[in-house]
Amino acid sequence: MKVAAVLLAVVGSAAAFAPASQSKVRNQFRKLLGLGETLDRGTVRGLICWDRGGPEFCLLTCGSLASTQLAASPLDGMDGSTSPIKNFDPLGLSTLGSDATLAWFRAAELKHSRVAMVATTGYLVNGAGIHFPGMLSSDISFESLSTMKPLEAWDAVPAAGKAQILATIFIAELVTESKGTHYTKGGDLPTMVFPPIDFSGVDAAVLTKKRNSELNNGRLAMISIMSFIAAANIPGSVPALTGNAAF
């Protein structure tokens, strides 16, 4: 392994400072790594190769022998890229398309985060037996729903009530998607609709912190609500929730 690292470092050093014939340097690296010559470019086991229409260059990332120049991530500078794992993107979704595609992914993550936070809170509130006073419909009280598991309570909601909830969600979606310049064209990301909140007077640093918190809390909420659903439908699938009356 040490011999291979030294050989790679030598070839990498030469490639980093001197141009080579098209694909020659890349193929030398791949022969050493046993990867063949089929890929055109990319990062492979610490190897980064690219060309700009002319001479090709390669960089290595091998500990103390590593090159110090790496390509910037599309996630650099975006909200939600925080410690302990910055720019977490194991599937490479940020590189699938254009800037508009990345903006669409971010908006989807943001919306799902908000829905998941509401869902998680609602599940916990219902599971704790907390409820509104009065009647949900002519024959169903909020108190009766609070005695059920959250998913059973949803099933007990009349069809007309479910339709009203879904219609409200649909209207909120229409408002966020038709408001001003669309986020895939450089406009602002979706904001809260009900109730509308004005952040124009908030300091930029404070606003960035709040946006990071919203995304991170939303990511945790998405994991939470999926865990709740799994625990409610597959006994024993979430050991920490086994035996809990809400599940």
PDB file of C-alpha atoms in Angstrom:
ATOM      1  CA  MET A   1       0.000   0.000   0.000  1.00  0.00           C
ATOM      2  CA  LYS A   2       2.832   2.354   0.874  1.00  0.00           C
ATOM      3  CA  VAL A   3       4.557   1.580  -2.429  1.00  0.00           C
ATOM      4  CA  ALA A   4       1.348   2.308  -4.335  1.00  0.00           C
ATOM      5  CA  ALA A   5       0.908   5.594  -2.467  1.00  0.00           C
ATOM      6  CA  VAL A   6       4.466   6.659  -3.309  1.00  0.00           C
ATOM      7  CA  LEU A   7       4.015   5.757  -6.978  1.00  0.00           C
ATOM      8  CA  LEU A   8       0.750   7.671  -7.127  1.00  0.00           C
ATOM      9  CA  ALA A   9       2.292  10.660  -5.413  1.00  0.00           C
ATOM     10  CA  VAL A  10       5.174  10.750  -7.906  1.00  0.00           C
ATOM     11  CA  VAL A  11       2.890  10.535 -10.920  1.00  0.00           C
ATOM     12  CA  GLY A  12       0.483  13.010  -9.333  1.00  0.00           C
ATOM     13  CA  SER A  13       3.227  15.532  -8.664  1.00  0.00           C
ATOM     14  CA  ALA A  14       4.353  15.363 -12.261  1.00  0.00           C
ATOM     15  CA  ALA A  15       0.809  15.686 -13.544  1.00  0.00           C
ATOM     16  CA  ALA A  16       0.039  18.638 -11.338  1.00  0.00           C
ATOM     17  CA  PHE A  17       2.808  20.778 -12.776  1.00  0.00           C
ATOM     18  CA  ALA A  18       3.270  19.555 -16.349  1.00  0.00           C
ATOM     19  CA  PRO A  19       0.711  19.052 -19.145  1.00  0.00           C
ATOM     20  CA  ALA A  20       0.310  15.607 -20.671  1.00  0.00           C
ATOM     21  CA  SER A  21      -1.197  14.184 -23.819  1.00  0.00           C
ATOM     22  CA  GLN A  22      -4.979  13.738 -23.756  1.00  0.00           C
ATOM     23  CA  SER A  23      -5.999  10.938 -21.312  1.00  0.00           C
ATOM     24  CA  LYS A  24      -2.400   9.710 -20.845  1.00  0.00           C
ATOM     25  CA  VAL A  25      -1.989  10.818 -17.224  1.00  0.00           C
ATOM     26  CA  ARG A  26      -5.492   9.709 -16.294  1.00  0.00           C
ATOM     27  CA  ASN A  27      -4.922   6.245 -17.722  1.00  0.00           C
ATOM     28  CA  GLN A  28      -1.587   5.922 -15.913  1.00  0.00           C
ATOM     29  CA  PHE A  29      -3.381   6.512 -12.620  1.00  0.00           C
ATOM     30  CA  ARG A  30      -6.150   4.094 -13.451  1.00  0.00           C
ATOM     31  CA  LYS A  31      -3.749   1.362 -14.492  1.00  0.00           C
ATOM     32  CA  LEU A  32      -1.993   1.721 -11.132  1.00  0.00           C
ATOM     33  CA  LEU A  33      -5.335   1.540  -9.344  1.00  0.00           C
ATOM     34  CA  GLY A  34      -6.622  -1.307 -11.512  1.00  0.00           C
ATOM     35  CA  LEU A  35      -9.585   0.737 -12.688  1.00  0.00           C
ATOM     36  CA  GLY A  36      -9.181   0.437 -16.465  1.00  0.00           C
ATOM     37  CA  GLU A  37      -9.555   3.261 -18.966  1.00  0.00           C
ATOM     38  CA  THR A  38     -13.307   3.535 -19.435  1.00  0.00           C
ATOM     39  CA  LEU A  39     -14.204   6.616 -17.373  1.00  0.00           C
ATOM     40  CA  ASP A  40     -13.678  10.085 -18.836  1.00  0.00           C
ATOM     41  CA  ARG A  41     -13.294  12.121 -15.689  1.00  0.00           C
ATOM     42  CA  GLY A  42     -14.238  12.256 -12.030  1.00  0.00           C
ATOM     43  CA  THR A  43     -13.066  11.584  -8.523  1.00  0.00           C
ATOM     44  CA  VAL A  44     -11.968   7.979  -7.999  1.00  0.00           C
ATOM     45  CA  ARG A  45     -10.344   6.858  -4.739  1.00  0.00           C
ATOM     46  CA  GLY A  46      -8.863  10.278  -4.116  1.00  0.00           C
ATOM     47  CA  LEU A  47      -8.023  10.901  -7.786  1.00  0.00           C
ATOM     48  CA  ILE A  48      -9.389  14.028  -9.462  1.00  0.00           C
ATOM     49  CA  CYS A  49      -8.809  14.428 -13.217  1.00  0.00           C
ATOM     50  CA  TRP A  50     -10.181  17.036 -15.566  1.00  0.00           C
ATOM     51  CA  ASP A  51      -9.414  18.963 -18.697  1.00  0.00           C
ATOM     52  CA  ARG A  52     -10.471  22.361 -19.958  1.00  0.00           C
ATOM     53  CA  GLY A  53     -10.368  21.575 -23.655  1.00  0.00           C
ATOM     54  CA  GLY A  54      -6.589  21.385 -23.609  1.00  0.00           C
ATOM     55  CA  PRO A  55      -3.902  19.667 -21.479  1.00  0.00           C
ATOM     56  CA  GLU A  56      -5.234  17.413 -18.742  1.00  0.00           C
ATOM     57  CA  PHE A  57      -4.237  17.598 -15.097  1.00  0.00           C
ATOM     58  CA  CYS A  58      -4.644  15.240 -12.152  1.00  0.00           C
ATOM     59  CA  LEU A  59      -4.602  15.819  -8.410  1.00  0.00           C
ATOM     60  CA  LEU A  60      -4.247  13.302  -5.601  1.00  0.00           C
ATOM     61  CA  THR A  61      -5.717  13.286  -2.116  1.00  0.00           C
ATOM     62  CA  CYS A  62      -3.466  10.891  -0.132  1.00  0.00           C
ATOM     63  CA  GLY A  63      -2.941  12.217   3.409  1.00  0.00           C
ATOM     64  CA  SER A  64       0.317  14.114   3.795  1.00  0.00           C
ATOM     65  CA  LEU A  65       1.058  13.597   0.090  1.00  0.00           C
ATOM     66  CA  ALA A  66      -2.235  15.189  -0.944  1.00  0.00           C
ATOM     67  CA  SER A  67      -2.735  18.066  -3.300  1.00  0.00           C
ATOM     68  CA  THR A  68      -4.119  21.147  -1.601  1.00  0.00           C
ATOM     69  CA  GLN A  69      -6.465  22.195  -4.406  1.00  0.00           C
ATOM     70  CA  LEU A  70      -9.936  20.597  -4.469  1.00  0.00           C
ATOM     71  CA  ALA A  71     -13.048  21.475  -6.457  1.00  0.00           C
ATOM     72  CA  ALA A  72     -15.646  23.597  -4.680  1.00  0.00           C
ATOM     73  CA  SER A  73     -18.917  21.925  -3.725  1.00  0.00           C
ATOM     74  CA  PRO A  74     -22.216  23.294  -5.107  1.00  0.00           C
ATOM     75  CA  LEU A  75     -23.398  23.292  -1.473  1.00  0.00           C
ATOM     76  CA  ASP A  76     -20.730  25.773  -0.313  1.00  0.00           C
ATOM     77  CA  GLY A  77     -22.409  28.840   1.136  1.00  0.00           C
ATOM     78  CA  MET A  78     -25.907  27.324   1.156  1.00  0.00           C
ATOM     79  CA  ASP A  79     -28.025  27.340   4.297  1.00  0.00           C
ATOM     80  CA  GLY A  80     -28.012  24.026   6.127  1.00  0.00           C
ATOM     81  CA  SER A  81     -24.349  23.241   5.459  1.00  0.00           C
ATOM     82  CA  THR A  82     -23.315  23.059   9.112  1.00  0.00           C
ATOM     83  CA  SER A  83     -21.198  21.013  11.497  1.00  0.00           C
ATOM     84  CA  PRO A  84     -20.599  18.216  12.278  1.00  0.00           C
ATOM     85  CA  ILE A  85     -20.928  17.088   8.620  1.00  0.00           C
ATOM     86  CA  LYS A  86     -20.790  20.008   6.211  1.00  0.00           C
ATOM     87  CA  ASN A  87     -21.965  19.548   2.621  1.00  0.00           C
ATOM     88  CA  PHE A  88     -23.411  16.120   3.461  1.00  0.00           C
ATOM     89  CA  ASP A  89     -24.446  14.724   0.081  1.00  0.00           C
ATOM     90  CA  PRO A  90     -23.569  11.004  -0.136  1.00  0.00           C
ATOM     91  CA  LEU A  91     -25.718  10.439  -3.241  1.00  0.00           C
ATOM     92  CA  GLY A  92     -24.283  13.436  -5.100  1.00  0.00           C
ATOM     93  CA  LEU A  93     -27.712  14.986  -5.665  1.00  0.00           C
ATOM     94  CA  SER A  94     -26.229  18.495  -5.737  1.00  0.00           C
ATOM     95  CA  THR A  95     -24.418  17.655  -8.988  1.00  0.00           C
ATOM     96  CA  LEU A  96     -27.315  16.049 -10.857  1.00  0.00           C
ATOM     97  CA  GLY A  97     -28.403  19.116 -12.791  1.00  0.00           C
ATOM     98  CA  SER A  98     -28.271  22.879 -13.032  1.00  0.00           C
ATOM     99  CA  ASP A  99     -28.551  25.574 -10.369  1.00  0.00           C
ATOM    100  CA  ALA A 100     -32.313  25.458 -10.919  1.00  0.00           C
ATOM    101  CA  THR A 101     -32.313  21.731 -10.100  1.00  0.00           C
ATOM    102  CA  LEU A 102     -30.374  22.365  -6.879  1.00  0.00           C
ATOM    103  CA  ALA A 103     -32.813  25.151  -5.925  1.00  0.00           C
ATOM    104  CA  TRP A 104     -35.721  22.755  -6.517  1.00  0.00           C
ATOM    105  CA  PHE A 105     -34.089  20.129  -4.280  1.00  0.00           C
ATOM    106  CA  ARG A 106     -33.528  22.711  -1.541  1.00  0.00           C
ATOM    107  CA  ALA A 107     -37.136  23.944  -1.741  1.00  0.00           C
ATOM    108  CA  ALA A 108     -38.379  20.341  -1.535  1.00  0.00           C
ATOM    109  CA  GLU A 109     -36.177  19.693   1.501  1.00  0.00           C
ATOM    110  CA  LEU A 110     -37.405  22.887   3.143  1.00  0.00           C
ATOM    111  CA  LYS A 111     -41.079  22.073   2.578  1.00  0.00           C
ATOM    112  CA  HIS A 112     -40.700  18.495   3.761  1.00  0.00           C
ATOM    113  CA  SER A 113     -38.826  19.758   6.822  1.00  0.00           C
ATOM    114  CA  ARG A 114     -41.664  22.069   7.770  1.00  0.00           C
ATOM    115  CA  VAL A 115     -44.328  19.415   7.204  1.00  0.00           C
ATOM    116  CA  ALA A 116     -42.302  16.885   9.207  1.00  0.00           C
ATOM    117  CA  MET A 117     -41.908  19.298  12.143  1.00  0.00           C
ATOM    118  CA  VAL A 118     -45.665  19.897  12.227  1.00  0.00           C
ATOM    119  CA  ALA A 119     -46.359  16.169  11.870  1.00  0.00           C
ATOM    120  CA  THR A 120     -43.923  15.196  14.625  1.00  0.00           C
ATOM    121  CA  THR A 121     -45.341  17.811  16.987  1.00  0.00           C
ATOM    122  CA  GLY A 122     -48.908  16.762  16.201  1.00  0.00           C
ATOM    123  CA  TYR A 123     -48.106  13.086  16.723  1.00  0.00           C
ATOM    124  CA  LEU A 124     -46.535  13.769  20.126  1.00  0.00           C
ATOM    125  CA  VAL A 125     -49.361  16.065  21.228  1.00  0.00           C
ATOM    126  CA  ASN A 126     -52.023  13.536  20.238  1.00  0.00           C
ATOM    127  CA  GLY A 127     -50.032  10.681  21.751  1.00  0.00           C
ATOM    128  CA  ALA A 128     -49.873  12.589  25.042  1.00  0.00           C
ATOM    129  CA  GLY A 129     -53.668  12.880  25.094  1.00  0.00           C
ATOM    130  CA  ILE A 130     -53.715  16.669  24.629  1.00  0.00           C
ATOM    131  CA  HIS A 131     -56.657  17.851  22.530  1.00  0.00           C
ATOM    132  CA  PHE A 132     -58.888  20.769  21.581  1.00  0.00           C
ATOM    133  CA  PRO A 133     -62.162  21.187  23.458  1.00  0.00           C
ATOM    134  CA  GLY A 134     -65.483  20.543  21.776  1.00  0.00           C
ATOM    135  CA  MET A 135     -66.495  18.527  18.740  1.00  0.00           C
ATOM    136  CA  LEU A 136     -64.641  17.874  15.494  1.00  0.00           C
ATOM    137  CA  SER A 137     -67.926  16.966  13.804  1.00  0.00           C
ATOM    138  CA  SER A 138     -71.506  16.309  14.848  1.00  0.00           C
ATOM    139  CA  ASP A 139     -70.648  12.831  16.139  1.00  0.00           C
ATOM    140  CA  ILE A 140     -66.867  12.898  16.821  1.00  0.00           C
ATOM    141  CA  SER A 141     -65.289  14.827  19.694  1.00  0.00           C
ATOM    142  CA  PHE A 142     -61.656  15.879  19.939  1.00  0.00           C
ATOM    143  CA  GLU A 143     -61.511  14.051  23.266  1.00  0.00           C
ATOM    144  CA  SER A 144     -62.450  10.749  21.620  1.00  0.00           C
ATOM    145  CA  LEU A 145     -59.674  11.195  19.064  1.00  0.00           C
ATOM    146  CA  SER A 146     -57.129  11.831  21.828  1.00  0.00           C
ATOM    147  CA  THR A 147     -57.758   8.328  23.221  1.00  0.00           C
ATOM    148  CA  MET A 148     -56.655   6.749  19.923  1.00  0.00           C
ATOM    149  CA  LYS A 149     -53.226   6.283  18.450  1.00  0.00           C
ATOM    150  CA  PRO A 150     -52.409   9.156  16.063  1.00  0.00           C
ATOM    151  CA  LEU A 151     -52.804   7.123  12.867  1.00  0.00           C
ATOM    152  CA  GLU A 152     -56.090   5.683  14.131  1.00  0.00           C
ATOM    153  CA  ALA A 153     -57.255   9.210  14.970  1.00  0.00           C
ATOM    154  CA  TRP A 154     -56.573  10.278  11.380  1.00  0.00           C
ATOM    155  CA  ASP A 155     -58.613   7.342  10.091  1.00  0.00           C
ATOM    156  CA  ALA A 156     -61.483   8.446  12.350  1.00  0.00           C
ATOM    157  CA  VAL A 157     -61.599  11.968  10.902  1.00  0.00           C
ATOM    158  CA  PRO A 158     -64.625  12.295   8.566  1.00  0.00           C
ATOM    159  CA  ALA A 159     -63.927  12.412   4.830  1.00  0.00           C
ATOM    160  CA  ALA A 160     -65.089  16.040   4.671  1.00  0.00           C
ATOM    161  CA  GLY A 161     -62.551  16.980   7.353  1.00  0.00           C
ATOM    162  CA  LYS A 162     -59.731  15.253   5.521  1.00  0.00           C
ATOM    163  CA  ALA A 163     -60.753  17.032   2.313  1.00  0.00           C
ATOM    164  CA  GLN A 164     -60.567  20.422   4.070  1.00  0.00           C
ATOM    165  CA  ILE A 165     -57.082  19.655   5.415  1.00  0.00           C
ATOM    166  CA  LEU A 166     -55.809  18.546   2.006  1.00  0.00           C
ATOM    167  CA  ALA A 167     -57.415  21.561   0.296  1.00  0.00           C
ATOM    168  CA  THR A 168     -55.665  23.913   2.734  1.00  0.00           C
ATOM    169  CA  ILE A 169     -52.326  22.247   1.984  1.00  0.00           C
ATOM    170  CA  PHE A 170     -52.998  22.533  -1.767  1.00  0.00           C
ATOM    171  CA  ILE A 171     -53.780  26.257  -1.489  1.00  0.00           C
ATOM    172  CA  ALA A 172     -50.635  26.865   0.548  1.00  0.00           C
ATOM    173  CA  GLU A 173     -48.619  25.054  -2.128  1.00  0.00           C
ATOM    174  CA  LEU A 174     -50.153  27.166  -4.893  1.00  0.00           C
ATOM    175  CA  VAL A 175     -49.375  30.380  -3.016  1.00  0.00           C
ATOM    176  CA  THR A 176     -45.715  29.500  -2.437  1.00  0.00           C
ATOM    177  CA  GLU A 177     -45.186  28.331  -6.029  1.00  0.00           C
ATOM    178  CA  SER A 178     -46.819  31.352  -7.695  1.00  0.00           C
ATOM    179  CA  LYS A 179     -45.420  34.122  -5.498  1.00  0.00           C
ATOM    180  CA  GLY A 180     -43.020  36.490  -7.330  1.00  0.00           C
ATOM    181  CA  THR A 181     -39.984  35.124  -9.168  1.00  0.00           C
ATOM    182  CA  HIS A 182     -39.819  31.354  -8.845  1.00  0.00           C
ATOM    183  CA  TYR A 183     -36.952  29.980  -6.779  1.00  0.00           C
ATOM    184  CA  THR A 184     -35.671  27.926  -9.730  1.00  0.00           C
ATOM    185  CA  LYS A 185     -35.181  31.212 -11.571  1.00  0.00           C
ATOM    186  CA  GLY A 186     -33.291  33.004  -8.796  1.00  0.00           C
ATOM    187  CA  GLY A 187     -36.220  34.003  -6.587  1.00  0.00           C
ATOM    188  CA  ASP A 188     -36.584  33.481  -2.844  1.00  0.00           C
ATOM    189  CA  LEU A 189     -37.175  30.027  -1.420  1.00  0.00           C
ATOM    190  CA  PRO A 190     -40.729  29.239  -0.203  1.00  0.00           C
ATOM    191  CA  THR A 191     -41.775  31.116   2.924  1.00  0.00           C
ATOM    192  CA  MET A 192     -44.397  30.429   5.565  1.00  0.00           C
ATOM    193  CA  VAL A 193     -47.944  31.017   4.300  1.00  0.00           C
ATOM    194  CA  PHE A 194     -50.075  30.460   7.412  1.00  0.00           C
ATOM    195  CA  PRO A 195     -49.289  32.656   9.224  1.00  0.00           C
ATOM    196  CA  PRO A 196     -47.104  34.911   7.049  1.00  0.00           C
ATOM    197  CA  ILE A 197     -43.983  36.045   8.919  1.00  0.00           C
ATOM    198  CA  ASP A 198     -41.944  39.130   8.001  1.00  0.00           C
ATOM    199  CA  PHE A 199     -38.184  38.606   8.468  1.00  0.00           C
ATOM    200  CA  SER A 200     -37.131  41.802   6.668  1.00  0.00           C
ATOM    201  CA  GLY A 201     -36.017  43.477   9.909  1.00  0.00           C
ATOM    202  CA  VAL A 202     -33.938  40.536  11.164  1.00  0.00           C
ATOM    203  CA  ASP A 203     -30.150  40.851  11.161  1.00  0.00           C
ATOM    204  CA  ALA A 204     -28.525  38.836   8.333  1.00  0.00           C
ATOM    205  CA  ALA A 205     -26.347  36.762  10.688  1.00  0.00           C
ATOM    206  CA  VAL A 206     -29.311  35.960  12.938  1.00  0.00           C
ATOM    207  CA  LEU A 207     -31.436  35.046   9.911  1.00  0.00           C
ATOM    208  CA  THR A 208     -28.743  32.671   8.606  1.00  0.00           C
ATOM    209  CA  LYS A 209     -28.564  30.985  12.001  1.00  0.00           C
ATOM    210  CA  LYS A 210     -32.340  30.597  12.116  1.00  0.00           C
ATOM    211  CA  ARG A 211     -32.430  29.145   8.591  1.00  0.00           C
ATOM    212  CA  ASN A 212     -29.739  26.633   9.504  1.00  0.00           C
ATOM    213  CA  SER A 213     -31.687  25.700  12.632  1.00  0.00           C
ATOM    214  CA  GLU A 214     -34.896  25.284  10.643  1.00  0.00           C
ATOM    215  CA  LEU A 215     -33.258  22.913   8.162  1.00  0.00           C
ATOM    216  CA  ASN A 216     -31.417  20.897  10.804  1.00  0.00           C
ATOM    217  CA  ASN A 217     -34.521  20.593  12.997  1.00  0.00           C
ATOM    218  CA  GLY A 218     -36.536  19.671   9.914  1.00  0.00           C
ATOM    219  CA  ARG A 219     -34.083  16.930   8.967  1.00  0.00           C
ATOM    220  CA  LEU A 220     -34.369  15.472  12.453  1.00  0.00           C
ATOM    221  CA  ALA A 221     -38.166  15.748  12.270  1.00  0.00           C
ATOM    222  CA  MET A 222     -38.230  13.817   8.978  1.00  0.00           C
ATOM    223  CA  ILE A 223     -36.301  10.990  10.640  1.00  0.00           C
ATOM    224  CA  SER A 224     -38.600  11.215  13.684  1.00  0.00           C
ATOM    225  CA  ILE A 225     -41.917  11.016  11.858  1.00  0.00           C
ATOM    226  CA  MET A 226     -40.700   8.106   9.717  1.00  0.00           C
ATOM    227  CA  SER A 227     -39.646   6.347  12.926  1.00  0.00           C
ATOM    228  CA  PHE A 228     -43.078   7.000  14.442  1.00  0.00           C
ATOM    229  CA  ILE A 229     -44.838   5.599  11.369  1.00  0.00           C
ATOM    230  CA  ALA A 230     -42.581   2.541  11.327  1.00  0.00           C
ATOM    231  CA  ALA A 231     -43.133   1.906  15.049  1.00  0.00           C
ATOM    232  CA  ALA A 232     -46.904   2.219  14.657  1.00  0.00           C
ATOM    233  CA  ASN A 233     -47.085  -0.218  11.734  1.00  0.00           C
ATOM    234  CA  ILE A 234     -44.210  -2.653  12.304  1.00  0.00           C
ATOM    235  CA  PRO A 235     -44.007  -3.792  15.958  1.00  0.00           C
ATOM    236  CA  GLY A 236     -40.450  -3.800  17.271  1.00  0.00           C
ATOM    237  CA  SER A 237     -39.022  -1.882  14.309  1.00  0.00           C
ATOM    238  CA  VAL A 238     -38.004   1.006  16.583  1.00  0.00           C
ATOM    239  CA  PRO A 239     -36.783  -0.530  19.891  1.00  0.00           C
ATOM    240  CA  ALA A 240     -36.809   2.809  21.734  1.00  0.00           C
ATOM    241  CA  LEU A 241     -40.556   3.152  21.092  1.00  0.00           C
ATOM    242  CA  THR A 242     -41.556  -0.450  21.834  1.00  0.00           C
ATOM    243  CA  GLY A 243     -44.304  -0.598  24.445  1.00  0.00           C
ATOM    244  CA  ASN A 244     -45.222   3.094  24.141  1.00  0.00           C
ATOM    245  CA  ALA A 245     -49.007   3.481  24.110  1.00  0.00           C
ATOM    246  CA  ALA A 246     -48.834   6.087  21.333  1.00  0.00           C
ATOM    247  CA  PHE A 247     -47.370   3.528  18.940  1.00  0.00           C
TER     248      PHE A 247
END
